Structures are given as C-alpha cells and as structure tokens.
Tab-separated table of C-alpha atoms in Angstrom:
chain	number	residue	atom	x	y	z
A	104	MET	CA	24.084	143.463	52.467
A	105	THR	CA	22.769	145.036	49.402
A	106	SER	CA	20.978	143.025	46.099
A	107	LYS	CA	24.433	143.371	44.278
A	108	ASP	CA	26.239	141.625	47.214
A	109	VAL	CA	23.710	138.914	47.158
A	110	ALA	CA	24.155	138.303	43.558
A	111	GLU	CA	27.754	138.198	43.804
A	112	TYR	CA	27.629	135.792	46.586
A	113	TYR	CA	25.383	133.193	44.520
A	114	LYS	CA	27.563	133.606	41.562
A	115	THR	CA	30.278	131.505	43.228
A	116	GLN	CA	27.573	128.726	44.317
A	117	ASP	CA	26.222	125.755	42.390
A	118	TYR	CA	23.773	123.420	43.637
A	119	HIS	CA	23.061	119.781	42.113
A	120	LEU	CA	19.563	118.599	42.162
A	121	HIS	CA	19.296	114.874	42.851
A	122	ASP	CA	16.339	112.748	42.498
A	123	THR	CA	15.930	112.808	46.441
A	124	THR	CA	15.578	116.610	46.642
A	125	THR	CA	13.666	119.247	45.299
A	126	VAL	CA	14.060	122.879	44.166
A	127	GLU	CA	12.480	124.355	47.049
A	128	GLN	CA	14.580	122.080	49.511
A	129	ILE	CA	17.855	123.315	47.906
A	130	VAL	CA	16.687	127.195	47.983
A	131	GLU	CA	15.934	126.551	51.560
A	132	ALA	CA	19.461	124.886	52.318
A	133	ALA	CA	21.163	127.763	50.251
A	134	VAL	CA	19.382	130.523	52.138
A	135	LYS	CA	20.225	128.953	55.510
A	136	MET	CA	23.846	128.210	54.322
A	137	ARG	CA	24.314	132.204	53.346
A	138	ALA	CA	22.616	133.019	56.780
A	139	GLU	CA	24.887	130.839	58.696
A	140	GLU	CA	27.902	132.389	56.897
A	141	GLN	CA	26.936	135.882	57.261
A	142	SER	CA	25.576	135.596	60.768
A	143	CYS	CA	21.930	136.918	59.454
A	144	PRO	CA	19.331	134.377	59.878
A	145	LEU	CA	16.050	134.476	58.154
A	146	ASN	CA	12.589	133.952	59.998
A	147	TYR	CA	8.779	134.266	58.861
A	148	CYS	CA	6.568	135.490	61.215
A	149	LYS	CA	3.044	137.215	61.192
A	150	GLY	CA	2.986	137.320	57.585
A	151	SER	CA	6.333	138.964	57.118
A	152	PHE	CA	9.981	137.860	56.677
A	153	TRP	CA	12.532	138.675	59.206
A	154	ARG	CA	16.334	139.163	58.581
A	155	TYR	CA	18.566	139.324	61.617
A	156	ASP	CA	21.156	142.349	61.758
A	157	PRO	CA	24.152	141.360	63.799
A	158	ASP	CA	25.275	144.721	64.142
A	159	LEU	CA	22.087	146.032	65.461
A	160	GLY	CA	20.866	142.647	67.483
A	161	TYR	CA	17.532	142.305	66.355
A	162	TYR	CA	15.535	141.206	63.127
A	163	LYS	CA	14.574	143.745	60.536
A	164	ARG	CA	11.610	143.174	58.266
A	165	THR	CA	12.320	142.219	54.810
A	166	CYS	CA	10.055	142.595	51.892
A	167	HIS	CA	8.760	139.604	50.048
A	168	SER	CA	10.332	141.329	46.660
A	169	ILE	CA	13.937	141.020	48.454
A	170	ILE	CA	13.438	137.486	49.205
A	171	GLN	CA	11.993	136.929	45.553
A	172	LEU	CA	15.129	138.550	44.311
A	173	GLU	CA	17.257	136.289	46.221
A	174	ILE	CA	15.408	133.198	45.107
A	175	SER	CA	15.919	134.495	41.371
A	176	GLU	CA	19.729	134.370	41.967
A	177	ILE	CA	19.495	131.124	43.525
A	178	LEU	CA	17.741	129.204	40.694
A	179	PRO	CA	19.862	129.431	37.845
A	180	ARG	CA	22.581	128.199	40.152
A	181	ILE	CA	20.596	124.825	40.374
A	182	TYR	CA	21.522	122.258	37.813
A	183	THR	CA	20.670	118.690	36.842
A	184	GLU	CA	23.195	116.470	34.918
A	185	SER	CA	22.047	114.808	31.570
A	186	GLY	CA	24.111	112.337	29.676
A	187	ALA	CA	26.035	109.316	31.139
A	188	ARG	CA	29.545	109.540	29.040
A	189	GLU	CA	29.697	113.302	28.873
A	190	PRO	CA	27.336	114.735	31.550
A	191	ARG	CA	26.119	118.226	30.813
A	192	ARG	CA	24.480	120.788	33.089
A	193	ILE	CA	20.870	121.716	32.723
A	194	ARG	CA	20.081	124.983	34.734
A	195	GLN	CA	16.902	125.856	36.377
A	196	LYS	CA	15.148	128.811	35.168
A	197	ALA	CA	13.861	131.546	37.392
A	198	THR	CA	10.368	131.627	36.680
A	199	SER	CA	7.422	133.663	38.494
A	200	GLN	CA	5.531	130.258	39.032
A	201	LYS	CA	8.817	128.594	40.522
A	202	ILE	CA	9.526	131.783	42.852
A	203	LYS	CA	6.070	131.840	44.176
A	204	ALA	CA	6.113	128.069	45.081
A	205	THR	CA	9.723	128.537	46.750
A	206	ILE	CA	8.259	131.412	48.563
A	207	SER	CA	5.339	129.531	50.202
A	208	TRP	CA	7.867	126.769	50.966
A	209	LEU	CA	10.254	129.107	52.837
A	210	GLU	CA	7.235	130.730	54.748
A	211	THR	CA	6.394	127.033	55.930
A	212	ARG	CA	9.793	125.899	56.751
A	213	LEU	CA	11.023	129.298	58.486
A	214	GLY	CA	7.735	130.160	60.233
A	215	LEU	CA	7.680	130.987	63.992
A	216	GLN	CA	4.449	131.345	65.886
A	217	GLU	CA	5.838	134.327	67.727
A	218	MET	CA	8.820	136.521	68.210
A	219	ASP	CA	9.958	138.842	70.743
A	220	ALA	CA	9.261	136.109	73.552
A	221	ASN	CA	12.337	137.159	75.491
A	222	THR	CA	12.650	139.902	78.039
A	223	ALA	CA	15.712	141.504	76.072
A	224	ILE	CA	16.135	145.127	74.480
A	225	ALA	CA	18.536	145.473	71.751
A	226	PHE	CA	20.969	148.501	72.026
A	227	LYS	CA	23.689	149.406	69.549
A	228	ASN	CA	26.447	148.247	72.097
A	229	GLY	CA	24.742	144.978	73.379
A	230	THR	CA	21.476	143.389	74.370
A	231	LEU	CA	19.929	144.230	77.617
A	232	TYR	CA	18.627	141.275	79.875
A	233	PHE	CA	16.582	141.496	82.835
A	234	ARG	CA	18.269	139.141	85.215
A	235	ASN	CA	18.466	139.096	89.045
A	236	ILE	CA	15.638	142.003	89.247
A	237	CYS	CA	17.891	144.354	87.186
A	238	TRP	CA	18.804	144.856	83.667
A	239	GLU	CA	22.423	143.725	82.488
A	240	LEU	CA	24.214	144.274	79.372
A	241	GLY	CA	25.139	141.192	77.277
A	242	GLU	CA	26.302	140.259	73.784
A	243	HIS	CA	23.685	140.262	70.761
A	244	SER	CA	22.122	136.968	69.824
A	245	PRO	CA	19.787	136.018	67.072
A	246	SER	CA	18.249	133.340	69.491
A	247	ASN	CA	16.536	136.275	71.030
A	248	ASN	CA	14.152	136.689	68.068
A	249	LEU	CA	14.053	140.412	68.882
A	250	THR	CA	12.277	142.430	65.964
A	251	TYR	CA	13.142	145.880	67.345
A	252	GLY	CA	15.676	147.895	69.077
A	253	ILE	CA	17.251	150.946	70.239
A	254	GLU	CA	19.660	152.327	67.984
A	255	ALA	CA	21.647	154.186	70.640
A	256	ASP	CA	24.078	152.951	73.442
A	257	TRP	CA	22.880	151.672	76.603
A	258	VAL	CA	24.515	153.859	79.490
A	259	GLU	CA	25.069	152.323	82.930
A	260	ASP	CA	23.830	154.267	86.010
A	261	ALA	CA	22.451	157.056	83.729
A	262	ASP	CA	20.958	160.235	85.061
A	263	CYS	CA	18.212	162.429	83.541
A	264	PRO	CA	19.847	163.975	80.396
A	265	PRO	CA	20.275	167.712	80.821
A	266	MET	CA	18.460	168.754	77.500
A	267	PHE	CA	15.550	166.575	78.264
A	268	ASN	CA	15.304	167.824	81.808
A	269	GLU	CA	15.058	171.245	80.342
A	270	PHE	CA	12.527	170.452	77.736
A	271	VAL	CA	10.032	168.859	80.483
A	272	ARG	CA	10.715	172.054	82.484
A	273	THR	CA	9.739	174.156	79.620
A	274	SER	CA	6.973	172.306	77.963
A	275	TYR	CA	5.351	170.435	80.938
A	276	GLY	CA	6.712	171.750	84.347
A	277	LEU	CA	9.080	169.668	86.221
A	278	ALA	CA	6.326	167.949	88.333
A	279	TRP	CA	5.768	165.975	85.329
A	280	LEU	CA	9.172	164.860	85.037
A	281	ASN	CA	8.768	161.405	86.901
A	282	MET	CA	5.365	160.700	84.997
A	283	LEU	CA	7.660	160.994	81.616
A	284	ARG	CA	10.093	158.845	82.760
A	285	GLY	CA	7.527	156.311	83.382
A	286	VAL	CA	6.076	156.567	80.025
A	287	PHE	CA	9.291	156.150	78.341
A	288	ALA	CA	10.068	153.205	80.710
A	289	TYR	CA	6.616	151.694	79.466
A	290	HIS	CA	7.439	152.192	75.928
A	291	ALA	CA	10.914	150.816	76.013
A	292	ASP	CA	10.394	147.578	78.452
A	293	PRO	CA	8.640	144.630	76.980
A	294	ARG	CA	7.588	143.258	80.230
A	295	TYR	CA	4.780	145.434	80.333
A	296	GLY	CA	1.831	144.393	77.973
A	297	CYS	CA	-0.150	147.158	76.088
A	298	SER	CA	-2.379	148.488	78.652
A	299	VAL	CA	-2.714	152.211	77.814
A	300	ILE	CA	-2.773	154.842	75.059
A	301	THR	CA	-0.176	157.464	75.876
A	302	MET	CA	-2.299	160.514	75.027
A	303	ILE	CA	-0.446	164.069	74.744
A	304	ILE	CA	-2.680	167.047	74.712
A	305	GLY	CA	-1.717	170.624	74.535
A	306	ASN	CA	-1.730	173.840	72.215
A	307	SER	CA	0.206	173.839	69.210
A	308	GLY	CA	4.079	174.814	69.643
A	309	THR	CA	4.193	173.383	73.359
A	310	GLY	CA	6.120	170.315	72.901
A	311	LYS	CA	3.509	167.484	72.187
A	312	GLY	CA	4.589	166.690	68.820
A	313	VAL	CA	8.279	166.657	69.936
A	314	THR	CA	7.434	164.278	72.604
A	315	GLU	CA	5.532	161.973	70.337
A	316	ARG	CA	8.191	162.114	67.591
A	317	LEU	CA	10.989	161.210	70.410
A	318	LEU	CA	8.718	158.302	71.229
A	319	GLU	CA	8.720	157.342	67.422
A	320	LYS	CA	12.707	157.605	67.768
A	321	MET	CA	12.609	154.430	69.759
A	322	TYR	CA	11.497	152.266	66.923
A	323	SER	CA	12.664	151.586	63.283
A	324	LYS	CA	10.481	153.239	60.593
A	325	GLU	CA	9.062	149.930	59.387
A	326	SER	CA	7.931	148.918	62.813
A	327	ILE	CA	5.733	152.282	63.140
A	328	GLY	CA	2.102	152.418	61.751
A	329	VAL	CA	0.765	155.908	61.329
A	330	ILE	CA	-3.029	156.684	61.676
A	331	THR	CA	-3.892	159.897	60.047
A	332	SER	CA	-7.811	160.207	60.641
A	333	GLY	CA	-8.638	158.315	63.757
A	334	PHE	CA	-9.833	155.271	65.831
A	335	ARG	CA	-12.140	154.493	63.232
A	336	ASP	CA	-9.363	153.599	60.732
A	337	LEU	CA	-8.816	150.212	62.378
A	338	ASN	CA	-12.382	148.980	62.332
A	339	SER	CA	-11.460	146.534	59.411
A	340	PRO	CA	-9.317	143.641	59.136
A	341	GLU	CA	-7.392	145.020	56.228
A	342	LYS	CA	-6.537	148.195	57.808
A	343	VAL	CA	-5.362	146.065	60.923
A	344	SER	CA	-3.134	144.013	58.493
A	345	GLN	CA	-1.941	147.051	57.153
A	346	LEU	CA	-1.334	149.373	60.231
A	347	VAL	CA	-0.933	146.982	63.221
A	348	VAL	CA	0.615	143.752	62.045
A	349	GLY	CA	4.130	143.604	62.960
A	350	LYS	CA	4.280	147.074	64.299
A	351	ARG	CA	5.836	147.941	67.724
A	352	LEU	CA	4.111	151.521	67.871
A	353	ILE	CA	0.903	152.757	66.591
A	354	ALA	CA	0.920	156.665	66.131
A	355	LEU	CA	-1.981	159.075	65.729
A	356	PRO	CA	-0.271	162.477	65.683
A	357	ASP	CA	-3.265	164.749	65.105
A	358	LEU	CA	-6.317	162.948	66.707
A	359	GLN	CA	-9.236	165.614	66.160
A	360	GLY	CA	-13.070	165.413	66.339
A	361	HIS	CA	-15.646	162.856	67.415
A	362	GLN	CA	-14.296	159.566	67.597
A	363	ASP	CA	-16.421	156.342	67.092
A	364	GLY	CA	-15.875	152.712	66.262
A	365	LEU	CA	-13.732	152.144	69.414
A	366	GLY	CA	-13.849	148.418	69.310
A	367	ALA	CA	-10.427	147.681	67.817
A	368	ILE	CA	-8.477	150.303	69.699
A	369	LEU	CA	-9.991	149.031	72.920
A	370	SER	CA	-8.670	145.598	72.020
A	371	LEU	CA	-5.271	146.942	71.528
A	372	THR	CA	-4.970	148.018	75.073
A	373	ASP	CA	-6.642	145.188	76.964
A	374	GLY	CA	-4.985	142.067	75.529
A	375	GLY	CA	-8.067	141.481	73.168
A	376	ILE	CA	-7.885	139.737	69.955
A	377	LEU	CA	-7.553	141.342	66.669
A	378	THR	CA	-8.517	139.989	63.346
A	379	ALA	CA	-6.013	140.617	60.266
A	380	ARG	CA	-6.615	140.073	56.516
A	381	ALA	CA	-4.340	141.068	53.781
A	382	LEU	CA	-5.980	143.045	50.662
A	383	TYR	CA	-7.540	140.706	48.138
A	384	SER	CA	-7.255	137.606	50.457
A	385	ASN	CA	-9.941	135.472	51.979
A	386	ILE	CA	-7.354	134.324	54.760
A	387	THR	CA	-7.858	135.909	58.211
A	388	ARG	CA	-5.706	135.385	61.346
A	389	GLN	CA	-5.984	136.269	64.918
A	390	PHE	CA	-3.297	137.845	66.989
A	391	VAL	CA	-2.825	139.937	70.236
A	392	PHE	CA	-1.071	143.332	69.905
A	393	ASP	CA	1.892	143.756	72.257
A	394	GLY	CA	3.184	146.964	70.880
A	395	ARG	CA	2.360	150.545	72.136
A	396	VAL	CA	-0.053	153.520	71.024
A	397	VAL	CA	0.640	157.323	71.427
A	398	ALA	CA	-1.755	160.147	70.437
A	399	CYS	CA	-1.553	163.735	70.179
A	400	SER	CA	-4.446	166.031	70.262
A	401	THR	CA	-5.017	169.930	70.941
A	402	GLN	CA	-8.070	168.999	72.848
A	403	ALA	CA	-9.662	166.076	74.501
A	404	PRO	CA	-11.229	164.048	71.885
A	405	ALA	CA	-15.016	163.535	72.119
A	406	MET	CA	-16.412	159.805	72.008
A	407	ASP	CA	-19.327	157.926	73.150
A	408	ASN	CA	-18.943	156.255	76.833
A	409	ALA	CA	-15.519	157.643	77.661
A	410	GLY	CA	-16.400	157.489	81.458
A	411	VAL	CA	-17.139	153.734	81.119
A	412	GLY	CA	-13.832	152.205	79.731
A	413	MET	CA	-11.775	154.623	77.552
A	414	THR	CA	-10.289	157.119	80.159
A	415	ARG	CA	-8.820	154.533	82.180
A	416	ARG	CA	-7.016	153.371	79.275
A	417	LEU	CA	-5.723	156.890	78.407
A	418	LEU	CA	-2.662	157.979	80.211
A	419	THR	CA	-2.845	161.672	79.414
A	420	LEU	CA	0.110	163.704	79.537
A	421	LYS	CA	-0.863	167.775	79.445
A	422	THR	CA	1.623	170.253	78.179
A	423	LEU	CA	1.694	173.829	79.622
A	424	ASP	CA	-0.624	176.367	77.965
A	425	ARG	CA	2.405	178.031	76.568
A	426	ARG	CA	5.851	176.693	76.373
A	427	LEU	CA	8.467	178.625	78.614
A	428	GLU	CA	11.512	180.656	77.736
A	429	SER	CA	14.861	178.592	77.739
A	430	GLY	CA	18.469	179.759	77.109
A	431	LEU	CA	19.352	176.196	76.728
A	432	LEU	CA	17.046	174.908	73.902
A	433	PRO	CA	16.561	176.117	70.517
A	434	SER	CA	13.329	177.622	69.309
A	435	ASP	CA	13.388	175.828	66.013
A	436	GLY	CA	11.326	172.438	66.414
A	437	VAL	CA	13.802	170.317	64.249
A	438	ALA	CA	16.844	171.471	65.973
A	439	LEU	CA	15.098	170.744	69.226
A	440	GLU	CA	14.237	167.423	68.171
A	441	MET	CA	17.780	166.734	66.882
A	442	MET	CA	19.234	167.672	70.140
A	443	LEU	CA	16.805	165.304	72.168
A	444	HIS	CA	17.450	162.624	69.890
A	445	ASN	CA	21.168	162.549	70.571
A	446	GLU	CA	20.328	161.921	74.217
A	447	ILE	CA	17.673	159.058	73.421
A	448	GLY	CA	20.199	156.267	74.758
A	449	ALA	CA	20.882	158.018	77.785
A	450	LEU	CA	17.217	158.920	78.432
A	451	LEU	CA	15.864	155.271	77.837
A	452	SER	CA	18.990	154.121	80.093
A	453	TRP	CA	17.567	156.484	82.878
A	454	SER	CA	13.979	155.368	82.333
A	455	LEU	CA	14.683	151.705	82.327
A	456	GLN	CA	16.083	152.024	85.652
A	457	MET	CA	12.961	153.327	87.194
A	458	PRO	CA	11.725	151.083	89.913
A	459	GLU	CA	9.242	148.584	88.327
A	460	GLN	CA	6.309	149.413	91.108
A	461	GLU	CA	6.537	152.980	90.337
A	462	VAL	CA	6.045	152.475	86.398
A	463	LYS	CA	3.048	150.019	87.346
A	464	ASP	CA	1.485	152.909	89.375
A	465	ILE	CA	1.921	155.589	86.812
A	466	LEU	CA	0.152	153.060	84.395
A	467	LYS	CA	-2.766	152.831	86.645
A	468	LEU	CA	-2.752	156.753	86.692
A	469	LYS	CA	-1.307	156.776	90.353
A	470	ASP	CA	1.210	159.634	91.160
A	471	PRO	CA	2.140	161.172	94.444
A	472	ALA	CA	0.996	164.607	93.338
A	473	GLY	CA	-2.135	163.219	91.797
A	474	LEU	CA	-1.519	164.881	88.565
A	475	LEU	CA	-2.419	161.979	86.445
A	476	GLN	CA	-5.889	161.456	88.146
A	477	GLU	CA	-6.702	165.394	87.932
A	478	VAL	CA	-6.095	165.664	84.254
A	479	SER	CA	-7.797	162.515	83.571
A	480	LEU	CA	-10.943	163.347	85.357
A	481	GLY	CA	-11.090	166.986	83.841
A	482	TYR	CA	-10.599	165.392	80.211
A	483	GLU	CA	-13.172	162.770	81.052
A	484	SER	CA	-16.311	165.181	80.852
A	485	GLN	CA	-14.964	166.876	77.933
A	486	MET	CA	-14.595	163.490	76.019
A	487	ASP	CA	-17.975	162.426	76.917
A	488	SER	CA	-20.935	164.909	75.695
A	489	VAL	CA	-23.837	163.387	77.753
A	490	ARG	CA	-21.610	163.661	80.937
A	491	ILE	CA	-21.278	167.476	79.999
A	492	PHE	CA	-25.072	167.686	79.711
A	493	ILE	CA	-25.596	166.073	82.851
A	494	ASP	CA	-22.953	168.222	84.766
A	495	CYS	CA	-23.891	171.486	82.975
A	496	SER	CA	-27.430	171.475	82.240
A	497	LEU	CA	-29.217	169.454	85.033
A	498	VAL	CA	-29.804	170.543	88.576
A	499	PRO	CA	-30.956	168.285	91.396
A	500	SER	CA	-34.599	168.432	92.153
A	501	GLU	CA	-36.838	167.395	94.932
A	502	SER	CA	-39.816	166.774	92.647
A	503	THR	CA	-40.450	163.166	91.887
A	504	CYS	CA	-41.701	164.052	88.187
A	505	VAL	CA	-39.547	162.777	85.561
A	506	PRO	CA	-38.562	164.977	82.658
A	507	ASP	CA	-39.970	163.982	79.215
A	508	THR	CA	-37.219	162.223	77.301
A	509	ASP	CA	-37.776	163.651	74.179
A	510	TYR	CA	-37.478	167.268	75.979
A	511	LEU	CA	-34.122	166.181	77.468
A	512	TYR	CA	-32.652	164.769	74.362
A	513	LYS	CA	-33.663	168.091	72.326
A	514	ALA	CA	-31.742	170.051	74.917
A	515	TYR	CA	-28.759	167.598	74.640
A	516	LYS	CA	-28.768	168.293	70.865
A	517	LEU	CA	-28.836	172.028	71.451
A	518	LEU	CA	-25.728	171.495	73.740
A	519	CYS	CA	-24.021	169.580	71.156
A	520	MET	CA	-24.520	172.002	68.580
A	521	HIS	CA	-23.172	174.758	70.779
A	522	LEU	CA	-20.268	172.988	71.343
A	523	GLY	CA	-19.779	171.627	67.928
A	524	ASP	CA	-19.847	168.116	69.041
A	525	LYS	CA	-21.802	165.210	67.496
A	526	ALA	CA	-25.002	163.966	69.697
A	527	CYS	CA	-24.747	160.416	70.326
A	528	HIS	CA	-27.844	158.078	69.305
A	529	ARG	CA	-31.197	158.732	71.200
A	530	ASP	CA	-31.077	155.049	72.408
A	531	ASN	CA	-27.641	155.663	73.835
A	532	PHE	CA	-28.536	158.924	75.371
A	533	VAL	CA	-31.609	157.333	77.178
A	534	LYS	CA	-29.440	154.293	78.206
A	535	ARG	CA	-26.707	156.846	79.713
A	536	MET	CA	-29.273	159.048	81.610
A	537	ARG	CA	-30.853	155.880	83.492
C-alpha cells in the first residue's frame, strides 16, 4: 500500500479522545485496526518496524519515516469535544514531538524479542513447513513471524534445473554439483545455524560472482548487508548495527588483501554474541546472528592464525581456472544471471529436498570425493603466512641448536615481502613457531 492509499484510508476515520485514553493509545488502536482490515500486521523487532505482506507471506522491513508518515495522517483525525450545548471538535496537531512520542510508544507496544522462530520458509505460492521429517507446502500466516522469503514458487519433487546443471559443469565441474546443492540448502533452510562462511574462490570470469549474486537473489534487497572492504569493517558496534542487524545475508563480493580484526566475523559463524549500537546513540544491545555469510575472492585471503580456527569456518568452493564453452548458456554475464534467476524456485526446491545428514556433512567439509577438504587444506597454507614460511623455508635438522629468533623473523619478513603479504607481529610469530 502506498502513502497515498494510507492517507485515503485515514481520511475516512475519526477517533474520539476521551479522558480515559491517550493519543498514543488511540494511534496504536488505529494502526492495529488498519492492520487487521488489510491483513498487514505491524511488529517491532531488533530496532526496526516490520509490516506483513500477505502476498509474499513474510514481514518486510518498514522505515521509521513510513511509520511517522502514517502517524501524521492519524493525529489530525483525533479530536476532543468542547462545549456542553453545542460541542465542537478540536483536532490534534501532528507535531514532531507528538510523532516522536508515539513512535516510542509503538516500539514498546509492538515489540517482539525474536522473529523467524518457526521452521518455515515463505515461497510465493505458499509457506513451506517442516513436518514429519519432510517439507510440506501450506498457507501463508503472519503468526510465523518470518522476515524473509523466496520470491519464487515451490516446486514439488523438483530435479536439478538444466541451466544450473550446465552452469556448474562449465564453471566448477560436475563433481561439485552435490556440494553446491548443499550450499543452497544451507542458505535457504532456517534449521541450520550460521556455522560457516561460503567462500567462493576463482579467476575473474569463471562464475564466482554469478554464484554469489544467485545466492543474493534468495533474499530481498533490504535484508542483505554488503561489505566492500574486509572483515575489519565489522569491528565496531556501529558497523554491526548498519550491516548485520536485521540482515539475512552478509555479502563480501570482492575480498582482497590481508585480513585482520577477525573477532566479529568469527562471532557470526559460531553463535557468538555481537554488540550493536546505532550511530549517535549510547544504547547498545547484544544479539546472535542467525543469517548467512558469503564472500568472493580471486585468491585465498591472507589472515593471521588461519590454521587455528578460520579455515574450519570456511566452506570453500573453487571454480575452474577457465570457464568451459557451452552451447546452452549465454556468454554475457547479465543474461546468464537472468537465466539462472528464472530457475531459482526449482533450484531451491531441489536443494531443500537434499537429505539433512548430507547437508550437515558438507558443512563439516565432508564429501565422498574429498574435494572440500582438499581445497580447504590447499588454501589454508596460502592464508597463513607463518605456515607458508614453515613449509617452504624450514627443513628438518638433526641438530639440537635452536636458530636465533631474530634471524628467523627477518627471514620470515623477507618471504612476506616477496609474496606481497603483511608480516604478523613478532610476538605472534614467536608464539606460532613454538
């Protein structure tokens, strides 16, 4: 419903302010009445208002400015009566102070601690419910409190879409088809917590960006947070508030260079607590991120202590060195994305029917061919400069003489200069060498 429709709706309404009610209570009742009549309930959660869309089956984020506009339409329709013999109506004025007070009231009265609590996924033709160890299509319902959905139809007993199958063959090789199916199941299925970062590595033009944008097509634009620099961007409560709060997907489409400040990104993938604070506010709040993270790069990003905890959090997909020729797929990237987007409903329907244990195995980097572990181990050494130094510059010796630490660190820094990487701090280097 547009702002013009909202204004037309409230023009036909009048609200009498009695001694036993307040302006804020009347506005709340008016908002709830419209929501009931038009099947569009309003909630407040995680610092945002959410309006239910009955056609899509989920709540869409609603800007505060939209709610303020609605309140400004309601306030002039509120009146008090003055005079006993000939009562006349005195209308309320839509002042900024009254609007601000009413917003605070609605935040309190409509507030929910959590949303997306149900095991359900909204598709265009209905909501998918996990019942009796399988997915079943049912009616949309605002009681599900979903804040995202798939804007495509669910397809019962779907097979792998032909264009997607061809895309995997030409960009990854068909040996990767089952892993990609598991990745899409993980991104679509709310039963899996955020346990890994989907890391797509490959040369330019091999399909990694197409895969990343296809994952983005699963979500509405307002539910995606895009980071253009690196993991360090999340190392402040203000950035977390801007890029993570209320988001279903955190995307890093071009991750390059040395990555440090990994604290927040590690918390994203292990159920850790994140702290968020709005700009120019002193109010902080803690929450656990339950969305997904995807990143793209032309090479394994260098980072400290990659072998300790980071690589087990990366589900790494590797494209072919060069994309294969195809008589079915267009060479133009935009046309290819559109073709694959048209299959998104069938693709997710096929992916969600993948056995749960197979998806869990993929999230643990287990696959029958061992491709995930092979790729992960190969990139692990590239991400960790200290490990590269140990593997490439040191040889076993029978001597009990321990090399001088300063000498080792200088040799390590020379290697980093040669690789174009940033050397870690001397204390960290000594700790890792021990």
